Amino acid sequence: MRRSQPDKRRHRVLLAVDDSKSMSETSTSAFALESLALISNAMARLEIGDMGVVRFGQQTPELLHAFDSPWGSGAGAEIVGRMRFDADNTIDDRPMMELLEFLDGVLDTDASDAGDGGAKQLVIILADGRFHEKEGLRKAVMDATGRGGVMYAFVVLDGGKGGSILDMQTVEFVGEEGGGGQRPVFRKYIDEFPFPLYCVVGEVGDLPMAVGGVVRGWMEMMT
């Protein structure tokens, strides 16, 4: 018979939360903490499996809650207390690339310990979606999302200052310099978003439906 409930030994959810100054500047830091609490508590109630939490945006991502640690009543409060939203990234920093590299090591380690077939893992990234990395990021995302047994979902928190991410544009100058000169080509920022699976959430009340759809898709993919 097909199992009606997931095997908790082989299903793991990892929440990666952007702890950078960008979240404060766009007023999405409180949104991120509310989202973290809502999602983590929902996952714990559903008993989907082991859960981990990572913060990124600093020079090195940090594992705040390991998969093998029980999710008790004090776990959420401890994680919230360690979030600062003050990491100041320069144009040369690579916070998203470093997160993917960090998770590659974490997920590889856990998959090797998960027994037959490896761990079935879901990574949910909570961030404002505003990152400047371009060189190599799209390939890094393709490599990460192409790994077997892992699904990446990016939840864009879009409820703060600076306008909606859906209205942002990027500009690229095309043509040869000199002569006719170069001309600007404008594109919607979200149309070039590097993560293939993402959703834009403007209010905490929209999270259950958005994340519920992600989890259902994950479970269908894994079965």
mmCIF file of C-alpha atoms in Angstrom:
data_model
loop_
_atom_site.group_PDB
_atom_site.id
_atom_site.type_symbol
_atom_site.label_atom_id
_atom_site.label_comp_id
_atom_site.label_asym_id
_atom_site.label_seq_id
_atom_site.Cartn_x
_atom_site.Cartn_y
_atom_site.Cartn_z
ATOM 1 C CA MET A 1 0.000 0.000 0.000
ATOM 2 C CA ARG A 2 1.139 3.562 -0.667
ATOM 3 C CA ARG A 3 1.998 5.514 2.455
ATOM 4 C CA SER A 4 -0.542 8.239 3.267
ATOM 5 C CA GLN A 5 1.973 10.068 5.476
ATOM 6 C CA PRO A 6 5.570 11.015 4.583
ATOM 7 C CA ASP A 7 8.419 9.011 6.092
ATOM 8 C CA LYS A 8 9.816 11.455 8.646
ATOM 9 C CA ARG A 9 13.273 9.911 8.454
ATOM 10 C CA ARG A 10 13.617 10.876 4.808
ATOM 11 C CA HIS A 11 11.768 14.193 4.485
ATOM 12 C CA ARG A 12 13.560 17.368 5.479
ATOM 13 C CA VAL A 13 12.639 21.040 5.159
ATOM 14 C CA LEU A 14 15.265 23.757 5.374
ATOM 15 C CA LEU A 15 14.325 27.430 5.739
ATOM 16 C CA ALA A 16 16.979 29.913 4.581
ATOM 17 C CA VAL A 17 16.310 33.461 5.813
ATOM 18 C CA ASP A 18 18.027 36.582 4.476
ATOM 19 C CA ASP A 19 19.622 38.355 7.465
ATOM 20 C CA SER A 20 21.168 41.207 5.470
ATOM 21 C CA LYS A 21 20.723 44.968 5.841
ATOM 22 C CA SER A 22 18.689 44.967 2.643
ATOM 23 C CA MET A 23 15.812 43.413 4.578
ATOM 24 C CA SER A 24 15.812 46.331 7.030
ATOM 25 C CA GLU A 25 16.076 48.900 4.258
ATOM 26 C CA THR A 26 13.050 47.452 2.468
ATOM 27 C CA SER A 27 11.165 47.012 5.774
ATOM 28 C CA THR A 28 10.737 43.283 5.206
ATOM 29 C CA SER A 29 12.670 42.109 8.278
ATOM 30 C CA ALA A 30 9.545 41.859 10.450
ATOM 31 C CA PHE A 31 7.765 40.182 7.524
ATOM 32 C CA ALA A 32 10.579 37.623 7.379
ATOM 33 C CA LEU A 33 10.305 36.807 11.093
ATOM 34 C CA GLU A 34 6.529 36.406 10.869
ATOM 35 C CA SER A 35 6.961 34.181 7.817
ATOM 36 C CA LEU A 36 9.612 32.093 9.554
ATOM 37 C CA ALA A 37 7.375 31.561 12.572
ATOM 38 C CA LEU A 38 4.302 30.718 10.497
ATOM 39 C CA ILE A 39 6.050 28.261 8.189
ATOM 40 C CA SER A 40 8.117 26.526 10.859
ATOM 41 C CA ASN A 41 5.126 26.069 13.187
ATOM 42 C CA ALA A 42 3.003 24.750 10.325
ATOM 43 C CA MET A 43 5.700 22.260 9.319
ATOM 44 C CA ALA A 44 6.053 21.094 12.920
ATOM 45 C CA ARG A 45 2.290 20.557 13.262
ATOM 46 C CA LEU A 46 2.114 18.639 10.000
ATOM 47 C CA GLU A 47 5.043 16.458 11.121
ATOM 48 C CA ILE A 48 6.482 16.542 7.624
ATOM 49 C CA GLY A 49 9.905 15.579 8.944
ATOM 50 C CA ASP A 50 13.121 17.126 10.182
ATOM 51 C CA MET A 51 13.529 20.873 9.909
ATOM 52 C CA GLY A 52 16.564 23.125 9.705
ATOM 53 C CA VAL A 53 17.053 26.899 9.623
ATOM 54 C CA VAL A 54 19.911 28.843 8.030
ATOM 55 C CA ARG A 55 20.532 32.564 7.973
ATOM 56 C CA PHE A 56 22.514 34.138 5.157
ATOM 57 C CA GLY A 57 23.598 37.559 4.000
ATOM 58 C CA GLN A 58 26.627 37.694 6.261
ATOM 59 C CA GLN A 59 30.057 36.791 4.991
ATOM 60 C CA THR A 60 29.344 33.149 5.814
ATOM 61 C CA PRO A 61 25.883 31.546 6.146
ATOM 62 C CA GLU A 62 25.111 30.103 9.568
ATOM 63 C CA LEU A 63 23.091 27.038 10.537
ATOM 64 C CA LEU A 64 20.783 28.180 13.343
ATOM 65 C CA HIS A 65 18.887 24.911 13.735
ATOM 66 C CA ALA A 66 20.223 21.552 12.590
ATOM 67 C CA PHE A 67 18.064 18.804 11.108
ATOM 68 C CA ASP A 68 18.845 16.438 13.961
ATOM 69 C CA SER A 69 17.791 18.939 16.670
ATOM 70 C CA PRO A 70 14.212 18.638 17.971
ATOM 71 C CA TRP A 71 11.894 21.559 17.203
ATOM 72 C CA GLY A 72 10.770 22.473 20.721
ATOM 73 C CA SER A 73 8.759 25.441 21.950
ATOM 74 C CA GLY A 74 11.886 27.505 22.550
ATOM 75 C CA ALA A 75 13.545 26.844 19.190
ATOM 76 C CA GLY A 76 11.682 29.547 17.318
ATOM 77 C CA ALA A 77 12.339 32.212 19.947
ATOM 78 C CA GLU A 78 16.051 31.384 19.996
ATOM 79 C CA ILE A 79 16.290 31.684 16.210
ATOM 80 C CA VAL A 80 14.431 35.003 16.154
ATOM 81 C CA GLY A 81 16.775 36.340 18.835
ATOM 82 C CA ARG A 82 19.785 35.635 16.634
ATOM 83 C CA MET A 83 18.476 37.470 13.577
ATOM 84 C CA ARG A 84 19.984 40.955 13.202
ATOM 85 C CA PHE A 85 19.271 42.151 9.641
ATOM 86 C CA ASP A 86 22.382 44.321 9.719
ATOM 87 C CA ALA A 87 24.851 42.559 7.406
ATOM 88 C CA ASP A 88 26.008 45.200 4.928
ATOM 89 C CA ASN A 89 26.862 43.684 1.538
ATOM 90 C CA THR A 90 28.924 45.470 -1.092
ATOM 91 C CA ILE A 91 28.713 45.065 -4.855
ATOM 92 C CA ASP A 92 31.554 42.541 -4.658
ATOM 93 C CA ASP A 93 29.858 40.262 -2.114
ATOM 94 C CA ARG A 94 28.141 37.027 -3.156
ATOM 95 C CA PRO A 95 25.509 36.255 -0.473
ATOM 96 C CA MET A 96 23.278 34.106 -2.684
ATOM 97 C CA MET A 97 26.166 32.214 -4.251
ATOM 98 C CA GLU A 98 27.619 31.573 -0.804
ATOM 99 C CA LEU A 99 24.252 30.304 0.424
ATOM 100 C CA LEU A 100 24.023 27.800 -2.436
ATOM 101 C CA GLU A 101 27.596 26.634 -1.825
ATOM 102 C CA PHE A 102 26.894 26.293 1.903
ATOM 103 C CA LEU A 103 23.672 24.356 1.361
ATOM 104 C CA ASP A 104 25.366 22.054 -1.109
ATOM 105 C CA GLY A 105 27.643 20.894 1.697
ATOM 106 C CA VAL A 106 24.837 20.666 4.270
ATOM 107 C CA LEU A 107 22.496 18.750 2.004
ATOM 108 C CA ASP A 108 25.225 16.407 0.763
ATOM 109 C CA THR A 109 26.162 15.528 4.334
ATOM 110 C CA ASP A 110 22.577 14.894 5.363
ATOM 111 C CA ALA A 111 21.742 12.930 2.223
ATOM 112 C CA SER A 112 24.623 10.547 2.850
ATOM 113 C CA ASP A 113 23.228 9.823 6.328
ATOM 114 C CA ALA A 114 19.621 9.392 5.250
ATOM 115 C CA GLY A 115 19.735 5.774 4.248
ATOM 116 C CA ASP A 116 18.470 4.156 1.083
ATOM 117 C CA GLY A 117 17.589 6.674 -1.602
ATOM 118 C CA GLY A 118 18.882 9.723 0.235
ATOM 119 C CA ALA A 119 16.930 12.488 1.921
ATOM 120 C CA LYS A 120 13.934 14.071 0.283
ATOM 121 C CA GLN A 121 14.632 17.716 0.946
ATOM 122 C CA LEU A 122 12.822 21.011 0.409
ATOM 123 C CA VAL A 123 14.699 24.317 0.654
ATOM 124 C CA ILE A 124 12.541 27.445 1.125
ATOM 125 C CA ILE A 125 14.406 30.741 0.769
ATOM 126 C CA LEU A 126 12.809 33.764 2.454
ATOM 127 C CA ALA A 127 14.192 37.048 1.139
ATOM 128 C CA ASP A 128 13.246 40.323 -0.527
ATOM 129 C CA GLY A 129 14.625 38.987 -3.822
ATOM 130 C CA ARG A 130 16.818 42.016 -4.459
ATOM 131 C CA PHE A 131 20.302 40.766 -5.193
ATOM 132 C CA HIS A 132 22.942 42.149 -7.503
ATOM 133 C CA GLU A 133 24.744 38.896 -8.289
ATOM 134 C CA LYS A 134 24.666 38.041 -11.962
ATOM 135 C CA GLU A 135 27.951 36.464 -12.948
ATOM 136 C CA GLY A 136 27.608 32.724 -12.461
ATOM 137 C CA LEU A 137 24.438 32.916 -10.339
ATOM 138 C CA ARG A 138 22.075 31.501 -12.932
ATOM 139 C CA LYS A 139 24.363 28.515 -13.531
ATOM 140 C CA ALA A 140 24.761 27.982 -9.777
ATOM 141 C CA VAL A 141 20.973 27.956 -9.393
ATOM 142 C CA MET A 142 20.605 25.498 -12.279
ATOM 143 C CA ASP A 143 23.184 23.199 -10.685
ATOM 144 C CA ALA A 144 21.459 23.395 -7.285
ATOM 145 C CA THR A 145 17.926 22.874 -8.592
ATOM 146 C CA GLY A 146 19.081 20.033 -10.840
ATOM 147 C CA ARG A 147 20.225 17.859 -7.964
ATOM 148 C CA GLY A 148 18.130 14.784 -7.317
ATOM 149 C CA GLY A 149 16.144 14.651 -4.106
ATOM 150 C CA VAL A 150 16.203 18.421 -3.505
ATOM 151 C CA MET A 151 13.646 21.073 -4.426
ATOM 152 C CA TYR A 152 14.361 24.811 -4.105
ATOM 153 C CA ALA A 153 11.564 27.365 -3.695
ATOM 154 C CA PHE A 154 12.160 31.116 -3.373
ATOM 155 C CA VAL A 155 9.515 33.088 -1.443
ATOM 156 C CA VAL A 156 9.919 36.766 -2.368
ATOM 157 C CA LEU A 157 8.769 38.940 0.548
ATOM 158 C CA ASP A 158 7.352 41.996 -1.179
ATOM 159 C CA GLY A 159 5.535 43.894 1.545
ATOM 160 C CA GLY A 160 8.024 46.661 2.340
ATOM 161 C CA LYS A 161 9.435 49.942 1.100
ATOM 162 C CA GLY A 162 10.986 50.764 -2.239
ATOM 163 C CA GLY A 163 8.069 49.691 -4.404
ATOM 164 C CA SER A 164 7.034 46.231 -5.497
ATOM 165 C CA ILE A 165 9.613 43.912 -7.001
ATOM 166 C CA LEU A 166 7.079 43.332 -9.775
ATOM 167 C CA ASP A 167 7.578 46.955 -10.896
ATOM 168 C CA MET A 168 11.389 46.907 -10.841
ATOM 169 C CA GLN A 169 13.306 47.047 -14.114
ATOM 170 C CA THR A 170 16.810 46.256 -15.250
ATOM 171 C CA VAL A 171 18.655 48.036 -18.038
ATOM 172 C CA GLU A 172 21.236 46.700 -20.464
ATOM 173 C CA PHE A 173 23.047 48.711 -23.110
ATOM 174 C CA VAL A 174 23.299 46.944 -26.450
ATOM 175 C CA GLY A 175 25.040 47.870 -29.684
ATOM 176 C CA GLU A 176 28.553 48.955 -30.447
ATOM 177 C CA GLU A 177 30.213 51.911 -28.799
ATOM 178 C CA GLY A 178 30.807 54.871 -31.060
ATOM 179 C CA GLY A 179 29.097 55.385 -34.376
ATOM 180 C CA GLY A 180 25.445 54.709 -33.769
ATOM 181 C CA GLY A 181 26.189 54.258 -30.096
ATOM 182 C CA GLN A 182 24.542 51.970 -27.618
ATOM 183 C CA ARG A 183 20.872 51.925 -26.776
ATOM 184 C CA PRO A 184 19.266 50.954 -23.465
ATOM 185 C CA VAL A 185 17.045 47.879 -23.300
ATOM 186 C CA PHE A 186 14.731 47.701 -20.285
ATOM 187 C CA ARG A 187 13.386 44.456 -18.898
ATOM 188 C CA LYS A 188 11.286 43.553 -15.908
ATOM 189 C CA TYR A 189 13.505 42.426 -13.049
ATOM 190 C CA ILE A 190 11.212 39.535 -12.159
ATOM 191 C CA ASP A 191 11.310 38.192 -15.732
ATOM 192 C CA GLU A 192 15.002 37.385 -15.256
ATOM 193 C CA PHE A 193 14.666 35.961 -11.741
ATOM 194 C CA PRO A 194 17.234 33.138 -11.549
ATOM 195 C CA PHE A 195 15.164 30.681 -9.482
ATOM 196 C CA PRO A 196 12.679 28.802 -11.663
ATOM 197 C CA LEU A 197 10.302 28.115 -8.758
ATOM 198 C CA TYR A 198 9.340 31.281 -6.907
ATOM 199 C CA CYS A 199 6.320 33.132 -5.595
ATOM 200 C CA VAL A 200 5.862 36.799 -4.677
ATOM 201 C CA VAL A 201 4.046 37.331 -1.366
ATOM 202 C CA GLY A 202 2.851 40.771 -0.311
ATOM 203 C CA GLU A 203 1.208 39.942 3.028
ATOM 204 C CA VAL A 204 1.642 37.346 5.747
ATOM 205 C CA GLY A 205 -1.946 36.260 5.157
ATOM 206 C CA ASP A 206 -0.985 35.132 1.656
ATOM 207 C CA LEU A 207 1.744 32.793 2.907
ATOM 208 C CA PRO A 208 -0.336 29.689 3.780
ATOM 209 C CA MET A 209 -1.696 29.355 0.251
ATOM 210 C CA ALA A 210 1.645 30.122 -1.402
ATOM 211 C CA VAL A 211 3.719 27.784 0.747
ATOM 212 C CA GLY A 212 0.977 25.148 0.749
ATOM 213 C CA GLY A 213 1.222 25.008 -3.036
ATOM 214 C CA VAL A 214 4.999 24.623 -2.806
ATOM 215 C CA VAL A 215 4.742 21.762 -0.296
ATOM 216 C CA ARG A 216 2.090 19.954 -2.342
ATOM 217 C CA GLY A 217 4.262 20.213 -5.443
ATOM 218 C CA TRP A 218 7.243 18.924 -3.485
ATOM 219 C CA MET A 219 5.377 15.906 -2.148
ATOM 220 C CA GLU A 220 4.036 15.081 -5.624
ATOM 221 C CA MET A 221 7.516 15.328 -7.096
ATOM 222 C CA MET A 222 8.994 13.077 -4.445
ATOM 223 C CA THR A 223 6.338 10.376 -4.838
#
